[in-house]
């Protein structure tokens, strides 16, 4: 990376600035640079080139503590550890040091962050589903929060566009509320999954169970290899077989010759010129030297993640925007959402004892939402719905430690051989956008660069709790109908704290009215139209499906609009 | 794509040589024109010899000699040598020594150290000898008593020592490569195959 600091205004001027290099930022970088804009991507963390994934091929015996980090290391990531999987030695280096990056909690909020080029696109769960008009119309029909300013028809071609480039494997199902996409061949279900699928369809009037739609390639695409079935995605994939900024969008951007990426660049604020009614650039702090530098551009894409983009807008105070850039509505920081989950059921099968599988599939099954779709499926106890993600496998040594007094040669033999088949699934539920769920700036607690930090005040409410009862009961009901034994429901509501699902959304929402929303239908800040926010902050509601594919589509759509408006001289 | 699977060409019990993994990655990369950074391939190569160091380290670094003797005896009773290697064959005591010394949190560490002391006390009271000097049957009886007392509780001494033994064993290189099915780059997924094809053992994870 060339050292840009100290250069004059002209050298620090680009056509476009993109804040963040994760899923949304990578897409903005690709789209804007491919459309001919000289584009600067500012990433607060270190650089990670595709392939620089230090644990990608490390075996368990090559980690000093096998499955654990030393106690002294874990102490630096106590909040990052709350998911139960992030601080494994294979992936802990992708998550922040909580001591250096503090935040505050009025109520528990699990904020998982990856500060490096690629951001959480290296770490994501890769499940990729489209929203439908069931989702886009829900707020308006139910009088909840504000209406989305777009409908499915507005985003459908951009889903097509995003899927073709990202590479999403999946099956065509013709479900109106879970629209089909431009899919690569679906992954395969295993024996028990196929059996459970058949039995659920028989018992529940054709209720579908499908293979997960996942951003793992099942055919090579643009020089990226197909999935090798190692199930080590979170470490970074040397084959580029799942979609990440590092493997896909950033290389496409670099190929244009128009893209510059500056790591260690913490965007402190967006600079606004009240006479022009436009933002003129950003002010950054160099994370290594603490130097403050300004960069200028005609358009600015904030893609730093929901919380970080909101922080930047809030911290961008000026005479015109005393409460944060674009915060005329007072909604900035409010309506914080995540999905609630860690509730479902599991059971054991006494069949297929002579069957097994080959390969570690980085994907599971999906049972699309089946509640509140129409009159027949309407619930009186809650709004919206949920979908299940799950899988079948055979019990192995890792799940057999609990039988305390069983040990010795027979115990060892039992652990070496595959145990019975087990099917487990958990629900991902929609959370409503509540004005009361919010984040605020905390000037009393500063980070190591002297910036204010964030305080969360967010919790589930009656609708989510009522939904969880059904999420558990319906899982038990389906698995019992599927003939499984020892079916056990679970509801780990404590560890399904907001943030734990890592789908933060809604804190700079899109809307039709500048009085009640921050962004317009093109993701432009109402009162600063050359600032676009296309990460999770823009979401007006959460739906029950994983959101990243929607960020990709919205980002590509917003980039197209930005360039079109630039050409017309409107920005 | 299934040509990348070492299992398709090698008997289940053989070590998958270093070159297989490296070659598989490089081959897939070459076929598809993906750039793999040199540092990654170097990492693959360098990671291998270090792993061989997990051997039969017989001296503790963190535990006392007496504690280490007891840990070794317990691990041997939990996963003894049979037609497959036992816990002592794959360095489980050294692993537990390292875990107690550097990896467990303070609370867990205290529980393990106190549990070892209690086991020694029980052994002395019942037989007038240290736990490691008891017969296998006497050791088993004391361990069963300890296990029974732990039922319904969480993270007791027995929970932890058993977990450490099982994890240390199943994440060891020898077990991963010669007891379980080692296939680091399967290259494909088959959802339903006869178990007999893979000889009734779990995949290495």
XYZ file of C-alpha atoms in Angstrom:
776
model
C 0.000 0.000 0.000
C 1.461 3.289 -1.097
C 1.673 5.849 1.635
C -0.931 8.460 0.831
C -0.598 10.584 3.934
C 0.777 14.082 3.605
C -0.312 14.402 0.011
C -2.163 17.530 -0.995
C -5.898 17.735 -1.502
C -5.619 16.789 -5.143
C -3.757 13.574 -4.438
C -6.259 12.773 -1.714
C -9.219 13.206 -4.029
C -11.095 10.337 -5.637
C -14.388 9.974 -7.441
C -15.744 7.699 -4.730
C -14.852 6.682 -1.197
C -16.040 3.382 0.237
C -15.894 2.951 4.008
C -15.330 -0.685 4.907
C -14.287 -3.734 2.902
C -16.732 -6.392 4.100
C -19.615 -7.776 2.095
C -21.194 -4.391 1.320
C -17.937 -2.465 0.943
C -16.455 -5.094 -1.342
C -19.501 -4.873 -3.594
C -19.373 -1.071 -3.643
C -15.648 -1.224 -4.491
C -16.273 -3.609 -7.373
C -19.286 -1.822 -8.821
C -17.969 1.729 -8.601
C -14.515 0.887 -9.952
C -15.993 -1.227 -12.775
C -18.167 1.721 -13.733
C -15.024 3.818 -14.125
C -14.887 5.731 -10.856
C -11.529 6.208 -9.183
C -12.419 4.534 -5.919
C -10.726 4.566 -2.515
C -11.648 1.867 -0.017
C -10.878 2.718 3.603
C -10.532 -0.284 5.897
C -9.865 0.232 9.601
C -7.954 -3.019 10.076
C -4.999 -4.820 8.560
C -4.732 -5.973 4.968
C -5.586 -9.585 4.117
C -4.855 -10.721 0.588
C -6.774 -13.672 -0.776
C -4.889 -16.752 0.374
C -3.395 -15.168 3.485
C -5.416 -17.384 5.768
C -2.946 -18.669 8.353
C -5.042 -21.548 9.735
C -6.733 -22.657 6.500
C -5.002 -26.034 6.394
C -4.002 -26.405 10.039
C -5.007 -29.710 11.614
C -6.209 -29.960 15.213
C -2.890 -31.404 16.411
C -1.029 -28.444 14.971
C -2.732 -26.000 17.347
C -0.838 -25.900 20.652
C -4.051 -26.136 22.661
C -5.861 -28.238 20.047
C -9.368 -26.805 20.469
C -8.539 -24.073 22.961
C -6.786 -20.762 23.257
C -4.570 -20.122 26.281
C -6.470 -18.575 29.186
C -4.391 -15.399 28.826
C -5.463 -15.018 25.176
C -9.126 -15.754 25.888
C -9.150 -12.972 28.465
C -8.702 -10.493 25.596
C -11.809 -11.725 23.794
C -14.412 -12.342 26.473
C -17.181 -10.651 24.486
C -16.055 -12.120 21.169
C -16.274 -15.553 22.828
C -20.000 -15.233 23.474
C -21.017 -17.035 20.297
C -19.269 -20.176 21.497
C -17.330 -20.647 18.245
C -15.547 -17.449 17.316
C -12.572 -17.766 19.655
C -11.529 -21.229 18.553
C -7.785 -21.183 17.716
C -8.693 -21.664 14.044
C -10.586 -18.368 13.867
C -9.847 -16.179 16.902
C -7.384 -14.054 14.913
C -10.285 -12.798 12.772
C -12.055 -11.269 15.778
C -11.170 -8.107 17.654
C -9.413 -7.691 20.948
C -12.205 -6.597 23.297
C -9.796 -4.806 25.606
C -8.637 -2.534 22.788
C -12.119 -2.125 21.297
C -14.493 -1.623 24.218
C -18.222 -0.921 24.157
C -20.908 -0.615 26.818
C -24.156 -2.493 27.417
C -27.306 -1.284 29.137
C -28.465 -4.802 28.342
C -26.278 -7.592 27.039
C -25.399 -7.071 23.371
C -22.925 -9.376 21.664
C -20.988 -7.321 19.126
C -18.776 -9.583 16.997
C -16.297 -7.643 14.878
C -13.608 -8.490 12.367
C -11.233 -5.592 11.750
C -9.290 -6.549 8.635
C -9.685 -6.355 4.863
C -12.676 -8.496 3.982
C -14.275 -7.906 7.375
C -16.933 -10.432 8.219
C -17.222 -11.575 4.597
C -14.455 -13.987 5.598
C -16.440 -15.224 8.589
C -20.054 -15.220 7.561
C -22.465 -18.164 7.631
C -22.998 -17.874 3.850
C -26.719 -18.748 3.939
C -28.234 -16.656 1.153
C -31.975 -16.093 0.802
C -34.043 -13.453 -0.928
C -36.528 -11.270 0.852
C -39.986 -11.278 -0.748
C -42.950 -8.919 -0.778
C -44.181 -10.726 2.321
C -41.221 -8.981 3.976
C -41.223 -5.664 2.120
C -44.964 -5.119 2.733
C -45.153 -6.320 6.337
C -44.470 -3.037 8.142
C -47.078 -1.175 6.081
C -49.733 -3.880 6.389
C -49.262 -4.254 10.138
C -48.635 -0.601 10.975
C -45.211 -1.446 12.393
C -42.381 1.153 12.234
C -42.296 2.634 8.689
C -42.883 1.221 5.237
C -39.997 -0.012 3.125
C -39.574 2.420 0.213
C -38.968 -0.492 -2.163
C -40.746 -3.677 -3.166
C -39.488 -7.008 -4.431
C -39.710 -5.898 -8.074
C -37.218 -3.108 -7.339
C -34.572 -5.438 -6.006
C -35.249 -8.694 -7.917
C -32.935 -7.915 -10.871
C -30.203 -6.951 -8.398
C -30.595 -10.242 -6.578
C -30.087 -11.913 -9.975
C -27.011 -9.800 -10.564
C -25.515 -10.420 -7.112
C -26.167 -14.161 -7.194
C -24.585 -14.619 -10.613
C -21.347 -13.073 -9.423
C -21.274 -14.340 -5.822
C -22.231 -17.903 -6.728
C -25.115 -19.252 -4.657
C -25.872 -22.964 -4.722
C -29.459 -24.018 -4.141
C -32.592 -25.652 -5.455
C -35.510 -24.116 -7.337
C -38.632 -24.488 -5.192
C -41.181 -22.021 -6.578
C -42.122 -20.643 -3.162
C -43.641 -17.147 -3.395
C -42.287 -16.071 -0.002
C -38.763 -17.416 -0.612
C -38.129 -16.480 -4.250
C -35.858 -18.659 -6.369
C -32.638 -17.196 -7.673
C -29.807 -17.720 -10.138
C -28.521 -20.859 -8.484
C -25.567 -23.151 -8.992
C -26.452 -26.840 -8.524
C -27.739 -27.605 -5.015
C -25.699 -29.518 -2.469
C -26.940 -32.958 -1.504
C -28.917 -33.970 1.566
C -27.755 -37.046 3.487
C -29.839 -40.170 4.131
C -31.524 -39.023 7.307
C -32.179 -35.514 5.984
C -33.941 -36.963 2.941
C -36.045 -39.168 5.189
C -36.978 -36.309 7.536
C -37.832 -34.122 4.530
C -40.213 -36.761 3.173
C -41.906 -37.359 6.498
C -42.370 -33.651 7.307
C -43.937 -33.082 3.893
C -46.284 -36.052 4.491
C -47.328 -34.931 7.972
C -47.645 -31.187 7.386
C -49.422 -30.809 4.059
C -46.369 -30.571 1.854
C -44.349 -28.267 4.141
C -40.999 -28.019 2.334
C -37.563 -28.776 3.697
C -34.873 -27.736 1.232
C -31.101 -27.824 1.085
C -29.588 -24.563 2.302
C -28.988 -21.856 -0.286
C -25.380 -21.106 0.369
C -22.624 -18.923 -1.088
C -20.368 -21.939 -1.609
C -19.635 -22.832 -5.202
C -20.739 -26.201 -6.544
C -19.155 -25.357 -9.908
C -16.126 -23.223 -10.591
C -16.938 -19.586 -11.206
C -14.703 -16.787 -12.495
C -11.559 -18.677 -11.555
C -12.809 -19.611 -8.083
C -12.781 -23.350 -7.367
C -15.801 -25.317 -6.257
C -16.275 -26.328 -2.640
C -13.867 -29.014 -1.394
C -16.176 -30.035 1.484
C -13.678 -29.348 4.245
C -16.141 -27.260 6.298
C -13.395 -24.922 7.398
C -14.839 -21.792 5.793
C -14.424 -19.530 8.825
C -10.653 -19.854 8.518
C -10.671 -18.354 5.003
C -10.825 -20.557 1.920
C -7.622 -20.983 -0.143
C -9.817 -22.236 -3.005
C -11.962 -19.111 -2.969
C -14.878 -21.524 -2.909
C -17.147 -19.349 -0.813
C -17.949 -15.732 -1.499
C -15.794 -13.189 0.303
C -14.565 -9.710 -0.565
C -11.020 -11.072 -0.578
C -11.726 -13.855 -3.078
C -14.322 -12.187 -5.262
C -15.236 -8.497 -5.224
C -11.901 -6.862 -4.326
C -9.946 -8.753 -7.022
C -12.607 -7.667 -9.530
C -12.139 -4.092 -8.376
C -8.343 -4.261 -8.585
C -8.607 -5.627 -12.110
C -10.125 -2.332 -13.288
C -7.074 -0.310 -12.256
C -9.455 2.152 -10.588
C -9.352 0.771 -7.055
C -7.101 1.879 -4.208
C -7.407 0.267 -0.794
C -5.984 1.850 2.330
C -5.861 -0.388 5.414
C -5.442 0.894 8.992
C -7.770 3.787 8.124
C -10.377 4.441 10.801
C -13.043 6.774 9.463
C -13.784 9.186 12.262
C -16.339 11.315 10.438
C -17.844 12.341 7.155
C -17.203 15.988 6.278
C -20.322 17.953 5.296
C -20.441 21.285 3.461
C -23.667 23.055 4.342
C -23.405 25.512 1.470
C -23.165 22.743 -1.079
C -25.609 20.535 0.803
C -23.220 17.662 0.172
C -20.567 15.681 1.924
C -17.127 16.507 0.596
C -15.041 13.734 2.062
C -14.045 11.867 5.184
C -11.608 12.360 8.025
C -9.661 9.317 9.071
C -7.300 8.384 11.860
C -4.397 6.220 10.777
C -4.682 3.284 13.178
C -0.917 2.858 13.343
C 0.415 6.433 13.355
C -2.638 8.248 14.819
C -2.258 10.812 12.037
C -5.502 12.532 10.998
C -5.945 12.700 7.233
C -8.744 13.917 4.961
C -9.839 12.314 1.725
C -12.285 13.841 -0.702
C -14.758 12.426 -3.198
C -17.955 13.126 -5.080
C -19.779 10.181 -3.537
C -19.280 8.335 -0.274
C -20.496 4.806 0.413
C -20.660 3.912 4.079
C -20.426 0.123 4.251
C -18.728 -0.256 7.597
C -21.444 -2.547 9.096
C -24.670 -1.383 10.718
C -23.177 -0.298 14.014
C -19.988 1.223 12.599
C -21.754 3.187 9.838
C -24.198 4.504 12.410
C -21.303 5.452 14.666
C -19.664 7.397 11.829
C -22.884 9.272 10.991
C -23.508 10.039 14.682
C -19.947 11.226 15.121
C -20.216 13.484 12.041
C -21.659 16.463 13.880
C -21.846 19.886 12.279
C -23.799 23.109 12.569
C -26.333 21.705 10.108
C -26.436 18.268 11.768
C -25.888 18.736 15.518
C -27.212 15.216 16.198
C -25.240 13.431 13.516
C -25.130 13.527 9.752
C -28.529 12.920 8.200
C -30.256 12.661 11.563
C -33.094 15.117 10.954
C -35.559 12.386 11.844
C -33.981 11.465 15.170
C -34.111 7.821 14.061
C -30.348 7.405 13.636
C -29.193 4.703 16.041
C -32.719 3.482 16.730
C -34.615 0.419 15.472
C -31.635 -1.870 16.091
C -32.449 -5.440 15.048
C -30.845 -8.871 14.927
C -32.359 -12.302 14.453
C -33.239 -14.276 17.544
C -32.257 -17.939 17.483
C -30.729 -20.791 19.508
C -34.169 -22.386 19.891
C -35.323 -25.626 18.271
C -35.112 -29.373 18.799
C -33.063 -32.455 18.110
C -33.689 -36.185 18.007
C -31.997 -39.496 17.379
C -32.767 -41.900 14.547
C -32.526 -45.647 14.945
C -32.333 -46.082 11.171
C -29.546 -45.927 8.591
C -27.098 -47.625 10.965
C -25.198 -49.050 7.977
C -25.013 -45.684 6.178
C -22.576 -42.786 6.408
C -21.552 -39.748 4.390
C -18.326 -38.653 2.746
C -17.118 -35.070 2.970
C -17.826 -32.294 5.439
C -20.641 -30.261 3.938
C -20.500 -26.578 4.892
C -24.237 -26.257 4.615
C -27.405 -27.666 6.127
C -31.087 -27.945 5.434
C -33.610 -25.106 5.524
C -37.288 -25.155 6.401
C -38.675 -21.902 5.010
C -41.120 -19.831 7.012
C -44.579 -21.407 7.254
C -46.359 -19.056 9.709
C -48.328 -15.876 8.937
C -48.079 -16.382 5.183
C -51.823 -16.089 4.615
C -55.143 -16.491 6.435
C -54.697 -20.230 6.830
C -51.331 -19.877 8.537
C -52.130 -16.736 10.570
C -51.145 -16.709 14.239
C -52.921 -14.778 16.963
C -49.955 -14.795 19.344
C -47.269 -13.054 17.257
C -46.459 -11.250 14.002
C -44.036 -12.448 11.283
C -42.259 -15.796 11.343
C -39.115 -17.906 11.355
C -37.235 -20.502 9.334
C -35.225 -23.482 10.528
C -31.631 -24.337 9.741
C -30.361 -27.762 10.680
C -28.642 -30.937 9.638
C -28.276 -34.632 10.305
C -25.029 -36.274 11.224
C -23.777 -39.238 13.185
C -22.759 -38.706 16.782
C -19.015 -38.827 17.225
C -16.497 -38.575 20.052
C -17.094 -34.875 20.564
C -20.701 -35.479 21.593
C -20.096 -38.510 23.803
C -18.041 -37.149 26.688
C -21.015 -36.584 28.951
C -21.641 -40.260 29.805
C -19.589 -39.918 32.938
C -18.973 -43.380 34.355
C -18.455 -45.046 30.974
C -14.723 -45.401 30.281
C -12.182 -48.034 29.237
C -11.667 -50.087 26.067
C -15.349 -50.346 25.204
C -15.766 -46.599 25.726
C -12.881 -45.928 23.352
C -14.288 -48.262 20.694
C -17.683 -46.558 21.013
C -16.101 -43.170 20.344
C -14.077 -44.360 17.368
C -17.123 -45.781 15.573
C -19.849 -43.468 14.299
C -22.695 -43.227 16.796
C -26.389 -43.130 15.906
C -27.739 -40.558 13.455
C -28.894 -37.332 15.039
C -31.012 -34.614 13.450
C -30.967 -31.140 14.962
C -32.450 -27.855 13.873
C -32.756 -24.342 15.202
C -35.015 -21.476 14.218
C -33.983 -18.027 13.027
C -36.782 -15.620 13.928
C -37.673 -12.159 12.735
C -37.293 -9.385 15.280
C -39.490 -6.297 14.939
C -37.947 -2.841 14.581
C -38.507 -1.078 17.919
C -37.662 2.577 18.338
C -36.528 1.803 21.899
C -33.839 -0.631 20.732
C -30.883 1.559 20.033
C -27.237 2.433 20.248
C -25.815 5.758 21.410
C -22.412 7.410 21.481
C -20.620 7.258 24.791
C -18.223 10.203 25.074
C -17.227 9.140 28.592
C -15.517 5.965 27.363
C -12.915 6.610 24.655
C -11.133 4.104 22.446
C -7.377 4.097 22.023
C -7.632 6.774 19.321
C -9.667 9.088 21.533
C -12.958 8.423 19.788
C -16.221 7.978 21.673
C -17.450 4.397 21.942
C -20.872 2.827 21.533
C -23.451 1.888 24.149
C -26.179 -0.630 23.306
C -29.645 -0.675 24.807
C -31.523 -3.428 23.011
C -33.714 -6.340 24.035
C -36.275 -8.798 22.736
C -39.912 -8.044 23.485
C -43.268 -9.818 23.706
C -43.482 -10.640 19.999
C -40.102 -12.393 19.984
C -40.812 -14.282 23.217
C -44.199 -15.474 21.945
C -42.608 -16.531 18.672
C -39.912 -18.510 20.497
C -42.535 -20.733 22.117
C -43.748 -21.718 18.672
C -40.193 -22.001 17.322
C -39.484 -24.679 19.912
C -42.871 -26.419 19.881
C -43.018 -26.618 16.078
C -39.523 -28.110 15.949
C -40.458 -30.797 18.472
C -43.696 -31.487 16.613
C -41.958 -31.921 13.261
C -39.153 -34.122 14.535
C -41.588 -36.379 16.373
C -43.693 -36.648 13.226
C -40.491 -37.523 11.376
C -40.140 -40.603 13.572
C -37.099 -39.484 15.547
C -36.540 -40.763 19.087
C -35.663 -38.846 22.254
C -36.829 -35.628 20.656
C -35.718 -32.769 22.908
C -36.598 -29.114 22.522
C -34.260 -26.335 23.569
C -34.493 -22.578 24.050
C -31.226 -20.920 25.003
C -32.733 -17.460 25.254
C -29.863 -16.189 27.415
C -27.285 -16.870 24.708
C -29.563 -15.609 21.982
C -28.880 -12.075 23.193
C -29.216 -9.389 20.503
C -26.052 -9.298 18.427
C -25.228 -12.961 18.957
C -26.649 -13.872 15.548
C -24.291 -11.236 14.037
C -27.073 -9.740 11.887
C -27.131 -6.182 13.249
C -29.566 -4.079 11.235
C -31.813 -1.058 11.090
C -30.021 1.873 12.769
C -30.133 4.181 9.703
C -33.254 2.850 8.081
C -34.606 3.430 4.604
C -38.017 5.028 4.305
C -40.275 7.184 2.208
C -40.395 10.138 4.604
C -37.298 12.105 5.712
C -39.134 12.868 8.941
C -39.124 9.222 10.000
C -36.161 7.665 8.220
C -32.489 8.318 7.466
C -32.150 6.921 3.932
C -34.271 7.109 0.795
C -35.164 4.283 -1.553
C -31.703 4.416 -3.173
C -29.879 4.197 0.181
C -29.019 7.907 -0.010
C -29.005 9.982 3.164
C -32.118 12.124 2.649
C -30.374 15.390 3.468
C -26.932 14.496 2.050
C -27.695 12.656 -1.180
C -24.085 11.917 -2.107
C -23.761 9.745 1.018
C -25.020 6.198 0.556
C -25.363 3.662 3.377
C -25.774 0.116 2.059
C -24.866 -2.163 4.958
C -27.240 -3.584 7.569
C -27.951 -0.100 8.924
C -30.322 0.545 5.997
C -32.761 -2.250 6.788
C -36.330 -1.174 7.510
C -37.271 -4.627 8.766
C -35.297 -7.810 9.325
C -37.347 -10.602 7.714
C -36.406 -14.014 9.105
C -33.770 -14.898 6.521
C -30.052 -14.217 6.613
C -29.531 -10.674 5.330
C -26.166 -10.522 3.536
C -27.479 -11.341 0.053
C -29.853 -8.401 0.404
C -26.929 -6.094 1.291
C -25.156 -7.255 -1.868
C -28.186 -6.530 -4.039
C -28.945 -3.170 -2.414
C -25.305 -2.117 -2.713
C -25.076 -2.957 -6.418
C -28.372 -1.168 -7.006
C -27.242 1.924 -5.095
C -23.930 2.025 -6.999
C -25.810 1.959 -10.281
C -27.963 4.850 -9.097
C -24.961 6.815 -7.828
C -23.121 6.577 -11.145
C -26.246 7.379 -13.103
C -26.860 10.480 -10.956
C -23.207 11.519 -11.253
C -23.457 11.316 -15.034
C -26.569 13.486 -14.961
C -24.717 16.022 -12.852
C -27.067 15.523 -9.918
C -24.389 14.594 -7.382
C -13.252 -33.288 -8.640
C -13.211 -36.475 -6.582
C -9.688 -37.185 -7.704
C -8.637 -34.917 -4.831
C -9.833 -37.392 -2.262
C -6.899 -39.244 -0.700
C -9.321 -41.954 0.408
C -10.009 -42.988 -3.140
C -6.441 -44.133 -3.632
C -5.147 -45.020 -0.203
C -5.963 -47.594 2.434
C -7.732 -46.112 5.422
C -4.980 -46.790 7.904
C -2.104 -45.109 6.090
C -0.856 -41.663 6.938
C -1.779 -39.170 4.266
C 1.585 -37.833 3.215
C 2.316 -34.161 3.393
C 2.516 -33.946 -0.361
C -1.036 -35.106 -0.790
C -2.436 -32.106 0.982
C -0.056 -29.675 -0.611
C -0.491 -31.197 -4.029
C -4.252 -31.257 -3.720
C -4.359 -27.569 -2.921
C -1.857 -26.641 -5.577
C -3.571 -28.827 -8.138
C -7.004 -27.403 -7.516
C -5.508 -23.938 -7.627
C -3.683 -24.616 -10.874
C -6.656 -26.195 -12.590
C -8.777 -23.188 -11.853
C -6.192 -20.495 -12.147
C -6.559 -19.357 -8.537
C -3.570 -17.662 -7.016
C -2.522 -19.265 -3.757
C -0.072 -17.177 -1.822
C 3.347 -18.788 -1.374
C 3.098 -18.156 2.363
C 0.120 -20.460 2.548
C 1.880 -23.378 0.911
C 4.936 -22.761 3.038
C 2.684 -22.798 6.059
C 1.353 -26.192 5.051
C 4.837 -27.583 4.741
C 6.174 -26.100 7.930
C 3.218 -27.082 10.002
C 3.879 -30.763 9.493
C 7.207 -31.470 11.236
C 6.170 -29.499 14.311
C 3.288 -31.863 14.762
C 5.594 -34.836 15.100
C 6.858 -33.327 18.338
C 3.631 -34.418 20.033
C 5.178 -37.633 21.201
C 5.691 -39.491 24.418
C 6.900 -36.583 26.527
C 7.239 -38.235 29.878
C 8.099 -35.298 32.113
C 5.618 -32.672 33.213
C 6.299 -28.989 32.740
C 3.526 -27.622 34.917
C 2.233 -30.471 37.099
C 4.240 -32.046 39.898
C 5.701 -35.502 39.246
C 3.092 -36.995 41.556
C 0.215 -35.186 39.829
C 1.533 -36.196 36.427
C 1.757 -39.823 37.511
C -1.887 -39.733 38.579
C -2.985 -37.958 35.387
C -1.189 -40.596 33.332
C -2.873 -43.408 35.262
C -6.322 -41.823 34.875
C -5.878 -41.228 31.133
C -4.724 -44.815 30.729
C -7.854 -46.150 32.448
C -10.194 -43.879 30.446
C -8.662 -44.732 27.053
C -6.414 -47.810 27.450
C -4.386 -49.372 24.671
C -6.296 -52.117 22.855
C -6.208 -52.962 19.160
C -5.972 -49.186 18.784
C -3.464 -46.907 20.539
C -4.235 -45.767 24.075
C -4.063 -42.333 25.673
C -0.456 -42.926 26.762
C 0.556 -43.861 23.217
C -0.469 -40.472 21.848
C 0.873 -38.142 24.531
C -2.343 -37.368 26.388
C -0.623 -36.795 29.778
C 1.679 -34.163 28.268
C -1.342 -32.547 26.647
C -3.174 -32.401 29.981
C -0.055 -30.985 31.645
C 0.017 -28.186 29.065
C -3.727 -27.578 29.362
C -3.613 -27.258 33.146
C -0.519 -25.078 32.964
C -1.476 -22.628 30.234
C -4.898 -23.154 28.756
C -7.466 -23.733 31.508
C -8.983 -20.752 33.254
C -8.018 -20.241 36.885
C -11.224 -21.776 38.223
C -10.965 -24.938 36.137
C -7.300 -25.276 36.964
C -8.073 -25.178 40.678
C -10.781 -27.806 40.248
C -8.371 -30.160 38.470
C -5.552 -29.694 40.990
C -7.931 -30.156 43.934
C -9.487 -33.200 42.291
C -6.102 -34.842 41.886
C -5.363 -34.214 45.570
C -8.703 -35.707 46.602
C -8.122 -38.762 44.459
C -4.720 -39.283 46.077
C -6.280 -38.869 49.511
C -8.976 -41.416 48.725
C -6.401 -43.802 47.347
C -4.241 -43.460 50.481
C -7.217 -43.927 52.799
C -8.488 -47.033 51.031
C -5.253 -48.761 50.021
C -2.368 -46.999 51.728
C -0.759 -46.261 48.320
C -0.720 -43.539 45.678
C -3.299 -43.737 42.876
C -0.689 -44.616 40.256
C 0.484 -47.576 42.327
C -2.955 -49.215 42.544
C -4.063 -52.120 40.394
C -6.205 -51.291 37.363
C -9.301 -52.636 39.108
C -8.646 -50.490 42.189
C -8.128 -47.423 40.006
C -11.360 -48.116 38.114
C -13.291 -48.457 41.360
C -12.050 -45.099 42.627
C -12.769 -43.451 39.266
C -16.306 -44.848 39.193
C -16.886 -43.467 42.695
C -15.587 -40.086 41.511
C -17.776 -40.224 38.404
C -20.888 -41.171 40.376
C -20.321 -38.262 42.751
C -20.072 -35.905 39.768
C -23.431 -36.847 38.269
C -25.875 -33.984 38.036
C -23.070 -31.449 38.495
C -21.103 -29.482 35.928
C -17.415 -28.967 35.303
C -16.306 -31.155 38.209
C -12.840 -32.678 38.334
C -14.053 -35.829 36.617
C -15.866 -33.950 33.859
C -12.706 -32.036 33.120
C -10.179 -34.849 33.317
C -12.346 -37.020 31.093
C -12.911 -34.255 28.585
C -9.206 -33.415 28.476
C -8.353 -37.077 27.953
C -10.885 -37.577 25.159
C -10.039 -34.312 23.404
C -6.306 -34.911 23.759
C -6.683 -38.369 22.304
C -9.006 -37.641 19.384
C -7.252 -34.453 18.310
C -3.830 -36.114 18.298
C -2.015 -36.626 15.029
C -1.707 -40.380 15.376
C -5.390 -40.911 16.111
C -6.410 -38.375 13.493
C -4.340 -40.044 10.815
C -4.352 -43.755 11.695
C -7.413 -44.493 13.845
C -10.039 -42.184 12.345
C -10.578 -41.436 8.645
C -8.266 -38.620 7.647
C -9.436 -36.823 4.526
C -8.475 -33.148 4.768
C -9.618 -32.297 1.235
C -12.599 -34.526 0.439
C -13.352 -32.588 -2.755
C -16.921 -33.844 -2.838
C -19.904 -34.745 -0.699
C -21.774 -38.037 -0.847
C -24.788 -37.903 1.412
C -25.441 -41.590 1.765
C -22.716 -44.218 1.380
C -22.452 -47.703 2.886
C -20.674 -47.455 6.227
C -18.675 -50.534 5.225
C -16.956 -48.412 2.564
C -15.213 -46.452 5.294
C -14.728 -49.263 7.798
C -16.932 -48.130 10.677
C -14.834 -45.245 12.005
C -15.564 -41.526 12.303
C -14.061 -38.906 10.029
C -11.209 -36.867 11.429
C -12.425 -33.331 12.012
